[in-house]
Structure formats: C-alpha cells, structure tokens
Coordinates of C-alpha atoms and ligand atoms in Angstrom, one line a residue:
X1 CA 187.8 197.7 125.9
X2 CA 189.3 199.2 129.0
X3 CA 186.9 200.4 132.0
X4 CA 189.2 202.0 134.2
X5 CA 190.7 205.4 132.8
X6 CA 194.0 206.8 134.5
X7 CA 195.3 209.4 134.2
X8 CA 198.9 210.2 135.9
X9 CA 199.7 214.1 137.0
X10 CA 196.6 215.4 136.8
X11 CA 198.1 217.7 139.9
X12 CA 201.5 216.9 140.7
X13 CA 202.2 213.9 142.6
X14 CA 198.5 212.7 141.9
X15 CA 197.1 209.9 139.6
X16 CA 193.6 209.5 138.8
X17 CA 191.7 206.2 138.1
X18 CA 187.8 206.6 136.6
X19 CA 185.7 203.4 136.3
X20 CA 184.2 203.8 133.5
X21 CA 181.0 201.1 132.4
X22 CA 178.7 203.7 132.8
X23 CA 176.0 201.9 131.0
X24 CA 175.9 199.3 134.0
X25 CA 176.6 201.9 136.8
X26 CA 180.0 201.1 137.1
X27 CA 178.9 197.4 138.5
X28 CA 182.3 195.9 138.9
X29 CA 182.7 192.9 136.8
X30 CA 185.4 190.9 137.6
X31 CA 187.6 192.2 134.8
X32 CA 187.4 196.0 136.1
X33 CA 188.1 195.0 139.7
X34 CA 191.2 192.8 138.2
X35 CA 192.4 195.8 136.2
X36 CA 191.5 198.6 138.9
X37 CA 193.4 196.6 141.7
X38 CA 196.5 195.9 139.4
X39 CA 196.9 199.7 138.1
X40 CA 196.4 200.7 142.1
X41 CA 199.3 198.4 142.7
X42 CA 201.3 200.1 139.9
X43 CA 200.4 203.2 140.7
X44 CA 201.8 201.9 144.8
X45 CA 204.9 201.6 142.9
X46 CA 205.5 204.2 141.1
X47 CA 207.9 207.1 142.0
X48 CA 205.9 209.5 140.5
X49 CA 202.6 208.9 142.1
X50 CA 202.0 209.7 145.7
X51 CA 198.6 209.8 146.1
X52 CA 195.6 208.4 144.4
X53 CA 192.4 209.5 143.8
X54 CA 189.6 206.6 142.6
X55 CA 185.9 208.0 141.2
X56 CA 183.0 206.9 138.9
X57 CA 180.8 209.3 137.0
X58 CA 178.1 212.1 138.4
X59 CA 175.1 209.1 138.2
X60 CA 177.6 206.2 140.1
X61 CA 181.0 205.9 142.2
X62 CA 179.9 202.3 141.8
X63 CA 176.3 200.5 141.8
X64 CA 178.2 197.3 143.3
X65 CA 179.3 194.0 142.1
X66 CA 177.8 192.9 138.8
X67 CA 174.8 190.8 139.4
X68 CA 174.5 189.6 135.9
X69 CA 177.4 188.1 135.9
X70 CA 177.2 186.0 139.4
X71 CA 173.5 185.5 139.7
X72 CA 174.4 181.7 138.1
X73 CA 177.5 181.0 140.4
X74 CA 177.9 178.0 142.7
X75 CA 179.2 178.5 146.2
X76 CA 182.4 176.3 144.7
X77 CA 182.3 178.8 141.6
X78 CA 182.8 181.7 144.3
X79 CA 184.9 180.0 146.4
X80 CA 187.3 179.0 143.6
X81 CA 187.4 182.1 141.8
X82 CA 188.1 183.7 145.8
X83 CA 187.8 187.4 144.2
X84 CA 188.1 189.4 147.7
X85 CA 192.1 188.2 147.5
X86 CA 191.5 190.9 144.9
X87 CA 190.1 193.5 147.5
X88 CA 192.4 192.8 149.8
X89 CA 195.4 194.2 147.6
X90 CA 194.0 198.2 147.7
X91 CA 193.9 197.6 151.8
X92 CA 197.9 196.7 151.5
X93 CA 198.5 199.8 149.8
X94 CA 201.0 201.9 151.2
X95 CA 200.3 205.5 149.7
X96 CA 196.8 207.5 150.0
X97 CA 193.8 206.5 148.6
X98 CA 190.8 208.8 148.4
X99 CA 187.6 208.1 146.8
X100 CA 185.1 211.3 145.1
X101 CA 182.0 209.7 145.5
X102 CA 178.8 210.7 143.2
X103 CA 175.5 209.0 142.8
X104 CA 175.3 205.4 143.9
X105 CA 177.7 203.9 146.3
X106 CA 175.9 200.3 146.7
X107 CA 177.1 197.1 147.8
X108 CA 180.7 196.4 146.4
X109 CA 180.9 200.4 145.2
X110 CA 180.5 200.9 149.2
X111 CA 182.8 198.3 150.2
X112 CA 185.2 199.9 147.4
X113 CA 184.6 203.6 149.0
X114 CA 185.2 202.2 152.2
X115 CA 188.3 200.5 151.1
X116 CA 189.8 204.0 150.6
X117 CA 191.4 206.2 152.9
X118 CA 189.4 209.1 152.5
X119 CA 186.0 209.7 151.4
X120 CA 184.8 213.7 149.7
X121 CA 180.9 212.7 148.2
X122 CA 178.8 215.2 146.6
X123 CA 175.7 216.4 148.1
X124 CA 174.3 213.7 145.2
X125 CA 175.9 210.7 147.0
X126 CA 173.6 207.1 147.9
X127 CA 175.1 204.9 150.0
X128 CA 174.1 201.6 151.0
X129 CA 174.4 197.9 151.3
X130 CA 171.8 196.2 149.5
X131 CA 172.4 193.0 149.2
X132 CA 169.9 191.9 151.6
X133 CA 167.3 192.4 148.9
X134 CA 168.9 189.7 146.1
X135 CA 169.6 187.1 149.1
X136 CA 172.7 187.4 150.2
X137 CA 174.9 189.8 152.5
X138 CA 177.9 192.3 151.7
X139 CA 180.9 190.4 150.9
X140 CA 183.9 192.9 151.0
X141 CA 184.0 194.4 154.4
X142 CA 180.6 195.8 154.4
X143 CA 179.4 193.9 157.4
X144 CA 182.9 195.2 159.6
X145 CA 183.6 198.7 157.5
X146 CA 179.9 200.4 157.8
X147 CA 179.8 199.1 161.5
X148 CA 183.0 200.4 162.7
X149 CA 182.1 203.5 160.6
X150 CA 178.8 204.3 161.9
X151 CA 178.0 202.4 164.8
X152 CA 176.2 199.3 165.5
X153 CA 172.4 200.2 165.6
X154 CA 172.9 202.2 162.1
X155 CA 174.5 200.0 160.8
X156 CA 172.0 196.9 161.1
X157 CA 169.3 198.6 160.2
X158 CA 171.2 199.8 156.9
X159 CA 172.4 196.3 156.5
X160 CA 169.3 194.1 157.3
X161 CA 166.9 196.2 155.1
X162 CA 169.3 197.7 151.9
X163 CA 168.0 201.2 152.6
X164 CA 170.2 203.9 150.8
X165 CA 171.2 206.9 152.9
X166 CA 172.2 209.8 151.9
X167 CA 175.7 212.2 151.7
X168 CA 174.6 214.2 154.8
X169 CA 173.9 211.1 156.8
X170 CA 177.3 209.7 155.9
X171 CA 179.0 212.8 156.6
X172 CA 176.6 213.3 160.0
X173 CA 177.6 209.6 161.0
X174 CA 181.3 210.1 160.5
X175 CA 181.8 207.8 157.2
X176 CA 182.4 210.9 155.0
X177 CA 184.9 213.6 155.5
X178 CA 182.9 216.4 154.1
X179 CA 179.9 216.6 151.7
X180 CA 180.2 219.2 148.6
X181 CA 178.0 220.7 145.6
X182 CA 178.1 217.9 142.5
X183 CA 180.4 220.2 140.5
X184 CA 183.4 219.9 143.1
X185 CA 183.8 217.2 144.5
X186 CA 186.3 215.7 142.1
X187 CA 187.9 218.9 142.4
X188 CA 187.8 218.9 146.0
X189 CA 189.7 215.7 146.1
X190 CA 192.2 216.7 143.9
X191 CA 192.8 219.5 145.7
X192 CA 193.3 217.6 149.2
X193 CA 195.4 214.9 146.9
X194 CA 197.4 217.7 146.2
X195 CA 197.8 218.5 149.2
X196 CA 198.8 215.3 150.6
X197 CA 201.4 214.7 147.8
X198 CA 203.1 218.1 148.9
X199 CA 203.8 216.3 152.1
X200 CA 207.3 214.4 152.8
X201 CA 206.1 211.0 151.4
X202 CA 207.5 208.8 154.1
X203 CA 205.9 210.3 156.6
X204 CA 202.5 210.3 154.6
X205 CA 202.9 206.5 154.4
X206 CA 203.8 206.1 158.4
X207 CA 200.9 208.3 159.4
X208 CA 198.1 206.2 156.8
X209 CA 199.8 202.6 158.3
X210 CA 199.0 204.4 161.5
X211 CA 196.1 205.7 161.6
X212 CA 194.7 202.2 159.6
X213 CA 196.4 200.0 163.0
X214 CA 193.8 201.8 164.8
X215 CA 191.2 199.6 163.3
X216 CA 193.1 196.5 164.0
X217 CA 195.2 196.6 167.2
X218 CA 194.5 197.2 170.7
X219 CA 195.6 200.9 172.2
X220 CA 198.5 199.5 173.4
X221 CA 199.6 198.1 170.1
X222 CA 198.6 200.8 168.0
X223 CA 200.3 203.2 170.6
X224 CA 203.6 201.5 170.4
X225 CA 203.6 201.2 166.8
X226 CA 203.2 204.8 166.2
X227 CA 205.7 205.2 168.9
X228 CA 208.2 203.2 166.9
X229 CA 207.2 204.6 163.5
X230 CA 207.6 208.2 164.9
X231 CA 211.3 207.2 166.3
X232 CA 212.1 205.8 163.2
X233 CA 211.4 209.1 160.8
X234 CA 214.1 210.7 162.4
X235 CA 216.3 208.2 160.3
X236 CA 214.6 210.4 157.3
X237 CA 216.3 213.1 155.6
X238 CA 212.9 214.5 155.7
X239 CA 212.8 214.8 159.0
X240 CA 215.9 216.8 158.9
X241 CA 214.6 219.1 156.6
X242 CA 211.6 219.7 157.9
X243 CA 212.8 220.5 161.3
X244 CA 215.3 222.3 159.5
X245 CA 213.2 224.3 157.4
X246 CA 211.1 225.4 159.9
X247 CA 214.1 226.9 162.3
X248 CA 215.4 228.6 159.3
X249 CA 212.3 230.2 158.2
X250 CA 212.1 228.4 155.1
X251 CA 209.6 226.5 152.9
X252 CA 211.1 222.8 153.1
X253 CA 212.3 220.6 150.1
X254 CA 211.1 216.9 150.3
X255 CA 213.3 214.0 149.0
X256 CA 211.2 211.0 150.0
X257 CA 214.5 209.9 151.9
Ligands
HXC301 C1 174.8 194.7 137.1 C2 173.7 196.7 137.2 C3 174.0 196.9 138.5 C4 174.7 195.9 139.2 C5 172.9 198.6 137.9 N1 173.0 197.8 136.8 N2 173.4 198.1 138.9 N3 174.1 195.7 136.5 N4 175.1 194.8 138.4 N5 175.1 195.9 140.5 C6 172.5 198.1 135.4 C7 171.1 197.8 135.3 O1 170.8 196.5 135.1 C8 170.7 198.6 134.1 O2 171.1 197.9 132.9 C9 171.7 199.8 134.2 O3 172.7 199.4 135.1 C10 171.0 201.0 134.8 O4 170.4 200.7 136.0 P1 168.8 200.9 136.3 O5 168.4 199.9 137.4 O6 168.0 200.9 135.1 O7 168.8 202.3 136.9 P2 167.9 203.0 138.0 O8 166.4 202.6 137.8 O9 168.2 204.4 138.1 O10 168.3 202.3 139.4 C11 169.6 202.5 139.9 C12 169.9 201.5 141.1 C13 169.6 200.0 140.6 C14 169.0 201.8 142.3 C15 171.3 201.7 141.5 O11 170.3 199.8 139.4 C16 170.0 199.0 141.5 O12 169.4 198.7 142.5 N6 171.2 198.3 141.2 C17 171.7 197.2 142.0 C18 172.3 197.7 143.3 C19 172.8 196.5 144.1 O13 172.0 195.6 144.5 N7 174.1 196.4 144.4 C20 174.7 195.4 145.2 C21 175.2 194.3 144.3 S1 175.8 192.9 145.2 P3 170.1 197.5 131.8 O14 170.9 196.7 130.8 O15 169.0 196.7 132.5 O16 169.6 198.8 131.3 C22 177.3 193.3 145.7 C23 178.0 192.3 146.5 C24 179.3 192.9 147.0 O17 177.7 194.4 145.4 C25 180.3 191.8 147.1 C26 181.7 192.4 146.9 C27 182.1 192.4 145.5

C-alpha cells in the first residue's frame, strides 16, 4: 500500500503530497522516501504543477527515519544502499517546495522540512534532531541545514543533546516563515502555493535557484549569477508581458515562455 497521497490541483497550479504511515509517525522507510522523491520529480516535470506543497498529519510532518528498520544495518549495508542520493534529488528541484509542518519534525522529518523551500508550522510544531540519543548524528543535512538556519551556538546545543524546540522558537530563530493555529496551516500553505503558482513560472524558478546559490556561493558568485539570471528573463515573453501589463494598466497573462 501506498504512503504518500497526491493530490494534483488542489488550487490551481498546486499539487499536494501527504505521507501517510501514520501509525509510525510518518517514519520514513526507505520505500516512502523512494516513492516521495520520485512523485516530487514527476511532479518537477509536469506542466501542470508549479508549486508543491509536502505535509504529514496534525500528530507528525515526520518522526524521522525509521529506526526499526536500520537499527540492524552495517556501515557497508548503509553505505551500499547510499539513500541520501535519494535526498539529494528534492534539493535539485527546480519549482517551489513548501512544507506545512504539524506535530513532530525529528531527525530525517527535519532534514526533510529543511529540504523544502519554505516552511508554515502550526503553533503544534516539534522540531529537533535527535539522533544523538540512539548513537549516531543527523545524516541528511541536519548538521549544515539547522546551523546555517539558526546559528551556531543553537544549533549545537539542539544537536549534541536531541532537545525538541518548539514552532515559536523556529519561527523566533528564523527557520520558519510564520507560525499559525493547527487548523490553518495546511491552508495557509496552500494559499501562499497559490500564490506563488500565479507568478510567471520562469521567473519563480530563477528567483528559488537564486535565493538557494546564497547558501552555496560566495557574494560575488551569488551576485553575478543573479545578475545573469535577471539579464536572461528579458529573453521571456513573460517579461514582456509583465512590463507590459503593468504600463497598460492591466492584470498580466503568464505563458511560462
Ligand atoms: C520508527 C517510529 C519512529 C521512527 C515513532 N515511531 N518514531 N518508528 N522510526 N523514527 C513509532 C513508534 O515506535 C510507535 O510505534 C509509534 O510510532 C508511535 O510512537 P510513540 O513513541 O508511541 O509515540 P509518543 O510516545 O507520542 O512519542 C513520540 C516521539 C517518539 C517523541 C516522536 O516516537 C520518538 O522519539 N520517536 C523517534 C524520534 C527520532 O529519534 N527520530 C530520529 C530518527 S533517526 P509502536 O509500534 O511502538 O506503537 C533519523 C536519521 C536521519 O531520522 C537520517 C536521514 C534519513
């Protein structure tokens, strides 16, 4: 059985993917995160999807990889199977990615959050990194992700001692963009999906590479390749339009050309 629902269009423009194993807290078995990374590359594809929105239930985004089924894995079993390949697919994607966080986000459910683009929790979020406390350290970003997130100091002590923290402190510390009552925050997400989708799609995919290079590159880099990207969009008939649009004191039509 599946545990990853999707649904396509559920505003226009906007899929959404639901882990679904809520008898395990969404742990993510190897299975889910092979099916949840292929329908995200899919979905990448897909003409009719321009941004996606990833959640879990009210109790769990994610309670992190499954234990039960690693706890018995050699370091050659690991480094065979090389799973994180896996994760590295949904930071190659090229349209939006936004995660509704509610209940747990531990370990591989924070990584996963992380992973996204844009983070809405509900006042009911946990977040946290606690594999310190069954002997080993976060595996998919956590170490680099909460760090450049939060800062240093926070996030060591989050790290070395598996404490959860909560949807305010995430949103205080800059890992969250806004905190909301348990009953919207899928809605909120939608809505900003939405949102995003009503915006020419080129440029929505220029501005996320961008804004993603200033993790990676130097100033100078990042500067010149948003320099280049922004030269480049006025190869777009979107840029046309929009510039058009606005001259003419219209509402702009988008072509995604
Ligand atoms: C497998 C898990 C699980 C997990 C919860 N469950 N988390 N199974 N892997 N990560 C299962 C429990 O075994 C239990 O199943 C059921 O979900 C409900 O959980 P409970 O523990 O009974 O719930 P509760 O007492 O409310 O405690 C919730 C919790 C706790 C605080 C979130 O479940 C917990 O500490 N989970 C583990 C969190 C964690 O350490 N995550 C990091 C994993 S390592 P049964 O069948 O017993 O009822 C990791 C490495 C990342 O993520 C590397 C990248 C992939």
């Amino acid at each position: 059985m599946s545990h990853l629902l999707v649904e396509k269009g559920v505003k226009p423009g906007v899929a959404l993917l639901r882990l679904n194993r809520p008898e395990s807290l969404n742990a993510l078995n190897r299975a889910l995160v092979a099916e949840l990374t292929d329908t995200l590359v899919r979905l990448d594809n897909d003409p009719e999807v321009r941004v996606m929105v990833l959640t879990g239930d009210e109790r769990a985004f994610a309670a992190g990889a499954d234990i039960k089924e690693m706890a018995e894995d050699s370091a050659v079993d690991m480094l065979l199977l090389d799973q994180f390949q896996r994760w590295d697919q949904i930071k190659r994607l090229k349209k939006p990615l936004i995660a509704a966080v509610s209940g747990y986000a531990l370990g591989g459910g924070c990584e996963l959050a992380m992973l996204c683009d844009i983070i809405i929790a509900s006042e009911t979020a946990q977040f946290g990194q606690p594999e310190i406390k069954i002997g080993v350290i976060p595996g998919a970003g956590g170490t680099q992700r909460l760090t450049r997130a939060i800062g240093k100091s926070r996030a060591m002590e989050y790290i070395l001692t598996g404490r959860f923290f909560s949807a305010k402190q995430a949103e205080s510390w800059g890992l969250v963009s806004r905190v909301v009552p348990p009953e919207l925050y899928l809605e909120e997400a939608l809505n900003l999906a939405a949102e995003i989708a009503s915006m020419p799609p080129i440029a929505v995919q220029m501005a996320k590479q961008a804004v993603n290079k200033a993790y990676e590159l130097s100033l100078e880099e990042g500067l010149h390749f948003e320099r280049k990207n922004f030269y480049l969009l006025f190869a777009t008939n979107d840029q046309k339009e929009g510039m058009r649009a606005f001259m003419e004191k219209r509402p702009p039509t988008w072509q995604g050309k």
